Short mmCIF file of C-alpha atoms and ligand atoms in Angstrom, two decimals:
data_model
loop_
_atom_site.label_atom_id
_atom_site.label_comp_id
_atom_site.label_asym_id
_atom_site.label_seq_id
_atom_site.Cartn_x
_atom_site.Cartn_y
_atom_site.Cartn_z
CA MET A 12 2.78 1.12 37.56
CA SER A 13 0.87 1.67 40.74
CA LEU A 14 -1.60 -1.10 41.38
CA ARG A 15 -4.32 -1.06 43.94
CA ILE A 16 -4.65 -4.70 44.88
CA ASP A 17 -2.21 -7.13 46.51
CA LEU A 18 -3.42 -10.57 47.55
CA HIS A 19 -0.30 -12.20 49.04
CA THR A 20 1.66 -10.68 51.95
CA HIS A 21 3.32 -11.65 55.25
CA THR A 22 3.92 -10.17 58.70
CA VAL A 23 5.84 -11.10 61.87
CA CYS A 24 2.97 -13.51 62.57
CA SER A 25 4.80 -15.80 60.10
CA ASP A 26 8.12 -14.97 58.43
CA GLY A 27 7.65 -11.31 57.51
CA THR A 28 9.33 -8.44 59.35
CA LEU A 29 6.50 -5.90 59.72
CA SER A 30 3.66 -6.00 62.24
CA PRO A 31 0.14 -6.21 60.75
CA THR A 32 -0.36 -2.47 61.42
CA GLU A 33 2.97 -1.57 59.80
CA LEU A 34 2.12 -3.72 56.77
CA VAL A 35 -1.24 -1.99 56.35
CA GLU A 36 0.38 1.46 56.75
CA ARG A 37 2.93 0.64 54.09
CA ALA A 38 0.27 -0.72 51.74
CA HIS A 39 -1.76 2.43 52.27
CA ALA A 40 1.26 4.60 51.47
CA ALA A 41 1.74 2.58 48.26
CA ALA A 42 -1.89 3.31 47.23
CA VAL A 43 -2.99 -0.31 47.71
CA ARG A 44 -6.75 -0.35 48.28
CA VAL A 45 -7.37 -4.08 48.65
CA LEU A 46 -4.87 -6.07 50.67
CA ALA A 47 -4.85 -9.74 51.64
CA LEU A 48 -2.75 -10.84 54.60
CA THR A 49 -1.72 -14.44 53.93
CA ASP A 50 0.69 -15.56 56.64
CA HIS A 51 2.10 -19.10 56.50
CA ASP A 52 -0.07 -21.58 58.44
CA ALA A 53 -1.28 -18.93 60.92
CA THR A 54 -4.10 -16.38 61.12
CA ASP A 55 -2.98 -14.48 64.25
CA GLY A 56 -2.32 -11.23 62.37
CA LEU A 57 -5.75 -10.91 60.79
CA ALA A 58 -7.60 -9.18 63.63
CA GLU A 59 -4.99 -6.42 63.99
CA ALA A 60 -4.65 -6.03 60.19
CA THR A 61 -8.43 -5.73 59.82
CA ARG A 62 -8.58 -3.01 62.49
CA ALA A 63 -5.67 -1.09 60.95
CA ALA A 64 -7.17 -1.38 57.46
CA SER A 65 -10.59 -0.19 58.48
CA ALA A 66 -9.05 2.85 60.21
CA ARG A 67 -7.36 3.80 56.90
CA GLY A 68 -10.15 2.92 54.46
CA LEU A 69 -8.43 -0.16 53.01
CA THR A 70 -10.27 -3.40 52.33
CA LEU A 71 -8.50 -6.23 54.18
CA ILE A 72 -9.10 -9.68 52.74
CA PRO A 73 -8.48 -12.27 55.48
CA GLY A 74 -6.14 -14.90 54.06
CA ILE A 75 -3.76 -17.76 54.73
CA GLU A 76 -0.89 -19.50 52.90
CA VAL A 77 -1.13 -23.21 53.64
CA SER A 78 1.97 -25.42 53.29
CA VAL A 79 1.22 -28.56 51.27
CA THR A 80 3.22 -31.65 50.35
CA TRP A 81 2.27 -32.80 46.87
CA GLN A 82 4.23 -35.58 45.17
CA ARG A 83 7.02 -35.18 47.76
CA GLN A 84 7.32 -31.50 46.88
CA THR A 85 6.24 -28.42 48.84
CA VAL A 86 3.46 -26.41 47.20
CA HIS A 87 1.81 -23.35 48.75
CA ILE A 88 -1.96 -22.83 48.59
CA VAL A 89 -3.24 -19.36 49.41
CA GLY A 90 -6.77 -19.04 50.81
CA LEU A 91 -8.56 -15.72 50.27
CA GLY A 92 -11.63 -14.49 52.11
CA ILE A 93 -11.50 -17.10 54.86
CA ASP A 94 -13.38 -17.09 58.15
CA ALA A 95 -10.45 -17.35 60.56
CA ALA A 96 -12.73 -18.73 63.27
CA ASN A 97 -13.39 -21.91 61.27
CA GLU A 98 -12.58 -24.81 63.58
CA SER A 99 -11.53 -27.54 61.21
CA MET A 100 -9.19 -25.17 59.36
CA GLN A 101 -7.68 -24.04 62.67
CA HIS A 102 -7.31 -27.66 63.76
CA GLY A 103 -5.40 -28.41 60.54
CA LEU A 104 -3.21 -25.31 60.82
CA ALA A 105 -2.33 -26.22 64.41
CA ARG A 106 -1.00 -29.55 63.15
CA LEU A 107 1.22 -27.78 60.60
CA ARG A 108 2.60 -25.47 63.29
CA GLU A 109 3.33 -28.47 65.47
CA PHE A 110 5.33 -29.98 62.62
CA ARG A 111 7.18 -26.68 62.29
CA GLY A 112 8.18 -26.87 65.97
CA TRP A 113 9.56 -30.38 65.57
CA ARG A 114 11.27 -29.50 62.29
CA ALA A 115 13.00 -26.48 63.89
CA GLN A 116 14.70 -28.77 66.39
CA GLU A 117 15.64 -31.10 63.59
CA ILE A 118 17.15 -28.21 61.57
CA ASP A 119 19.11 -27.22 64.68
CA ARG A 120 20.40 -30.80 65.05
CA ARG A 121 21.56 -30.82 61.43
CA LEU A 122 23.25 -27.43 61.78
CA ARG A 123 25.11 -28.70 64.86
CA LYS A 124 26.57 -31.46 62.73
CA LYS A 125 28.05 -28.62 60.66
CA ASN A 126 29.41 -27.04 63.88
CA ILE A 127 26.78 -24.31 63.88
CA ARG A 128 25.43 -24.00 67.42
CA GLY A 129 22.70 -21.97 69.08
CA ALA A 130 20.37 -21.73 66.08
CA PHE A 131 17.25 -23.03 67.82
CA GLU A 132 17.74 -20.85 70.91
CA HIS A 133 18.34 -17.79 68.73
CA VAL A 134 15.29 -18.44 66.58
CA ARG A 135 13.09 -19.11 69.63
CA ALA A 136 14.23 -15.89 71.28
CA ASN A 137 13.67 -13.75 68.20
CA VAL A 138 10.51 -15.13 66.68
CA LYS A 139 7.45 -12.92 67.32
CA GLY A 140 4.65 -15.02 65.85
CA ALA A 141 3.24 -18.50 66.11
CA ILE A 142 5.39 -20.25 63.53
CA LEU A 143 9.03 -21.26 63.21
CA SER A 144 10.16 -20.88 59.60
CA ARG A 145 13.27 -21.60 57.60
CA THR A 146 13.37 -17.85 57.03
CA HIS A 147 14.12 -17.39 60.75
CA PHE A 148 17.02 -19.84 60.51
CA ALA A 149 18.28 -18.03 57.41
CA ARG A 150 18.25 -14.74 59.34
CA PHE A 151 20.23 -16.42 62.16
CA LEU A 152 22.84 -17.68 59.67
CA VAL A 153 23.20 -14.18 58.18
CA SER A 154 23.32 -12.41 61.56
CA GLN A 155 26.04 -14.73 62.85
CA GLY A 156 28.13 -14.32 59.70
CA TYR A 157 27.88 -17.94 58.51
CA VAL A 158 26.62 -16.64 55.14
CA ASN A 159 26.44 -13.23 53.47
CA ASP A 160 22.75 -13.10 52.63
CA MET A 161 19.43 -14.92 52.80
CA GLY A 162 19.83 -16.45 49.35
CA GLN A 163 23.12 -18.01 50.39
CA ALA A 164 21.59 -19.34 53.63
CA PHE A 165 19.09 -21.31 51.57
CA LYS A 166 21.55 -22.30 48.88
CA GLN A 167 24.14 -23.60 51.35
CA TYR A 168 22.01 -24.99 54.19
CA LEU A 169 18.23 -24.78 54.01
CA ALA A 170 17.11 -25.52 50.45
CA ARG A 171 15.93 -28.96 49.37
CA GLY A 172 18.80 -31.48 49.48
CA LYS A 173 21.12 -29.24 51.55
CA ALA A 174 22.66 -30.16 54.93
CA ALA A 175 19.99 -28.64 57.20
CA HIS A 176 16.99 -29.38 55.00
CA VAL A 177 14.21 -31.46 56.56
CA PRO A 178 11.61 -32.82 54.12
CA GLY A 179 8.16 -31.32 54.65
CA GLN A 180 5.26 -33.27 56.13
CA TRP A 181 2.63 -30.68 55.36
CA ALA A 182 -1.06 -30.90 54.52
CA THR A 183 -2.26 -32.87 51.51
CA LEU A 184 -3.58 -30.80 48.60
CA GLU A 185 -7.06 -32.10 49.36
CA GLU A 186 -6.86 -31.09 53.02
CA ALA A 187 -5.61 -27.58 52.27
CA VAL A 188 -8.33 -26.87 49.68
CA SER A 189 -11.03 -28.35 51.90
CA TRP A 190 -9.94 -26.28 54.92
CA ILE A 191 -10.05 -23.12 52.80
CA ASN A 192 -13.36 -23.93 51.13
CA GLY A 193 -14.84 -25.03 54.46
CA ALA A 194 -13.86 -21.63 55.88
CA GLY A 195 -15.71 -19.91 53.03
CA GLY A 196 -12.56 -18.90 51.13
CA THR A 197 -11.18 -19.29 47.62
CA ALA A 198 -8.14 -21.57 47.16
CA VAL A 199 -5.31 -20.21 44.98
CA ILE A 200 -2.11 -21.96 43.87
CA ALA A 201 0.66 -19.58 45.01
CA HIS A 202 3.63 -18.55 42.80
CA PRO A 203 3.25 -21.50 40.37
CA ALA A 204 6.48 -20.77 38.46
CA ARG A 205 8.53 -21.36 41.61
CA TYR A 206 7.92 -25.12 41.59
CA LYS A 207 9.73 -25.67 38.27
CA LEU A 208 7.28 -28.41 37.25
CA THR A 209 7.34 -30.08 33.84
CA SER A 210 4.26 -29.24 31.78
CA GLY A 211 2.85 -32.73 32.41
CA LYS A 212 3.28 -32.48 36.15
CA LEU A 213 1.85 -28.96 36.22
CA ARG A 214 -1.22 -30.22 34.36
CA ARG A 215 -1.60 -32.98 36.98
CA LEU A 216 -1.32 -30.47 39.81
CA LEU A 217 -3.93 -28.17 38.23
CA ASN A 218 -6.33 -31.03 37.54
CA GLU A 219 -6.04 -32.45 41.07
CA PHE A 220 -6.39 -28.95 42.50
CA LYS A 221 -9.61 -28.37 40.54
CA GLU A 222 -10.97 -31.81 41.50
CA CYS A 223 -10.44 -30.87 45.16
CA GLY A 224 -12.38 -27.63 44.65
CA GLY A 225 -9.50 -25.18 43.95
CA ARG A 226 -10.52 -22.20 41.83
CA ALA A 227 -7.61 -19.83 41.18
CA ILE A 228 -3.92 -19.49 40.44
CA GLU A 229 -1.48 -16.65 41.06
CA VAL A 230 -0.87 -15.34 37.57
CA VAL A 231 1.03 -12.25 38.66
CA SER A 232 3.49 -12.85 41.50
CA GLY A 233 6.37 -10.88 42.95
CA SER A 234 8.49 -13.99 42.46
CA HIS A 235 7.59 -14.39 38.77
CA ALA A 236 9.50 -13.03 35.80
CA PRO A 237 7.32 -10.98 33.36
CA GLN A 238 7.15 -13.80 30.82
CA GLU A 239 5.98 -16.17 33.59
CA ASN A 240 3.02 -13.86 34.31
CA ALA A 241 2.03 -14.11 30.64
CA GLN A 242 2.59 -17.87 30.62
CA PHE A 243 0.36 -18.42 33.67
CA ALA A 244 -2.33 -16.07 32.32
CA ARG A 245 -2.59 -18.40 29.33
CA ILE A 246 -2.55 -21.51 31.56
CA ALA A 247 -5.28 -20.04 33.83
CA GLY A 248 -7.46 -19.47 30.76
CA GLU A 249 -6.84 -22.98 29.41
CA HIS A 250 -7.77 -24.56 32.74
CA GLY A 251 -10.71 -22.29 33.56
CA LEU A 252 -9.00 -20.93 36.67
CA LEU A 253 -9.39 -17.42 38.04
CA GLY A 254 -6.24 -15.27 38.15
CA SER A 255 -4.79 -13.79 41.34
CA LEU A 256 -2.13 -11.17 41.88
CA GLY A 257 0.20 -10.87 44.88
CA SER A 258 3.63 -9.55 45.75
CA ASP A 259 4.51 -12.19 48.41
CA TYR A 260 5.86 -9.24 50.37
CA HIS A 261 7.87 -10.18 53.48
CA GLY A 262 9.22 -6.76 54.52
CA PRO A 263 11.22 -3.74 53.36
CA GLU A 264 14.57 -5.55 53.44
CA ASN A 265 13.44 -7.63 50.45
CA PRO A 266 14.74 -5.34 47.70
CA TRP A 267 13.23 -7.10 44.69
CA VAL A 268 9.55 -6.75 45.50
CA ASP A 269 7.55 -3.96 47.12
CA LEU A 270 3.87 -3.37 47.77
CA GLY A 271 1.85 -1.77 44.99
CA ARG A 272 4.47 -2.35 42.30
CA LEU A 273 3.10 -5.37 40.44
CA PRO A 274 1.92 -5.20 36.84
CA ALA A 275 -1.83 -5.57 36.22
CA LEU A 276 -3.42 -8.93 35.57
CA PRO A 277 -3.07 -9.60 31.80
CA ASP A 278 -6.17 -8.94 29.64
CA GLY A 279 -8.40 -11.94 29.19
CA CYS A 280 -7.67 -13.29 32.67
CA THR A 281 -10.70 -13.39 34.98
CA PRO A 282 -9.62 -11.84 38.30
CA VAL A 283 -10.21 -13.87 41.45
CA TRP A 284 -11.85 -10.72 42.89
CA HIS A 285 -14.43 -10.41 40.09
CA GLU A 286 -17.18 -11.72 42.37
CA TRP A 287 -16.18 -9.59 45.34
CA GLY A 288 -17.85 -6.38 44.17
CA LEU A 289 -14.58 -4.42 44.19
CA GLU A 290 -14.23 -3.58 40.49
CA GLN A 291 -14.81 0.16 40.89
CA GLN A 292 -12.11 0.40 43.52
CA THR A 293 -9.41 -1.48 41.67
CA ASN A 294 -9.57 -0.63 37.94
P1 AMP B 318 9.26 -22.77 55.38
O1 AMP B 318 7.79 -22.60 55.05
O2 AMP B 318 9.55 -22.59 56.82
O3 AMP B 318 9.83 -24.03 54.82
O4 AMP B 318 10.02 -21.56 54.70
C1 AMP B 318 9.73 -21.18 53.39
C2 AMP B 318 9.99 -19.68 53.26
O5 AMP B 318 11.36 -19.46 53.06
C3 AMP B 318 9.31 -19.09 52.03
O6 AMP B 318 8.00 -18.70 52.35
C4 AMP B 318 10.18 -17.90 51.73
O7 AMP B 318 9.73 -16.78 52.47
C5 AMP B 318 11.55 -18.30 52.24
N1 AMP B 318 12.49 -18.69 51.17
C6 AMP B 318 12.51 -19.82 50.45
N2 AMP B 318 13.55 -19.84 49.59
C7 AMP B 318 14.20 -18.66 49.77
C8 AMP B 318 15.38 -18.06 49.20
N3 AMP B 318 16.10 -18.69 48.26
N4 AMP B 318 15.76 -16.83 49.64
C9 AMP B 318 15.05 -16.19 50.61
N5 AMP B 318 13.95 -16.70 51.18
C10 AMP B 318 13.54 -17.92 50.78
MN1 MN B 319 7.72 -16.87 53.51
MN1 MN B 320 4.98 -19.26 49.32
MN1 MN B 321 4.12 -16.21 50.69
#
């Protein structure tokens, strides 16, 4: 089904492979009318994406995906409708990017122990944006033939508990939500099914998130199975959270998710965009 809204995407300004203009062109071709760019811990792509969107009649929602450490686990909080010029948010994001720089050297050190050399130099030379991501290291491992695909790079080296994994020291949940709210945005828990939380721990996360001022959860995600969309629609309703919808698109080489291909938000779920005055455009 062709859907007209996508509120979670990436470009080369974080770990995606398209430029902001290319992303907008592809969204336009897929009949997406409302697009949020939500790069990890960086807002550098927003100005170009906004220009490209306005030239093509798309609505560009300025966004961010903030990395958070909650209960020693990484959780991603998307911010939608942010003012990218907000100073305290930018100050916080700069700290996360600084951690990314340190972590990249640490990943390199751990790969060297496995006799894999040159990772940091390769990543540095190839990265186009402001952040160094595990995705860039995964691409290095694939390109040098250490693994066959991205999934294997994570499974063998980069995922939690593996040889080159470095525990995150990201923002607290409270910081991330306050940066987003302070910048005039709406905070959204990204791809909630990915965290594999027990129902008790999920309830704790949702309650803390709401106490901090969080308002929405991604009900429909490119990384969810269909039954997980239904499950999180119910959970959003039970917790009084708005529902969001996003592909988490990183580029055309990701075969399992494309722009404009997500199912609609389940009935009964209040869309995060219901206050944005977009209803006529999105149906
Ligand atoms: P980082 O924020 O640098 O720790 O990197 C996290 C990013 O790695 C996520 O945003 C995904 O884009 C990517 N990622 C995580 N797990 C996988 C996986 N199993 N296969 C491919 N990409 C992954
Ligand atoms: Mn990513
Ligand atoms: Mn994410
Ligand atoms: Mn994402």
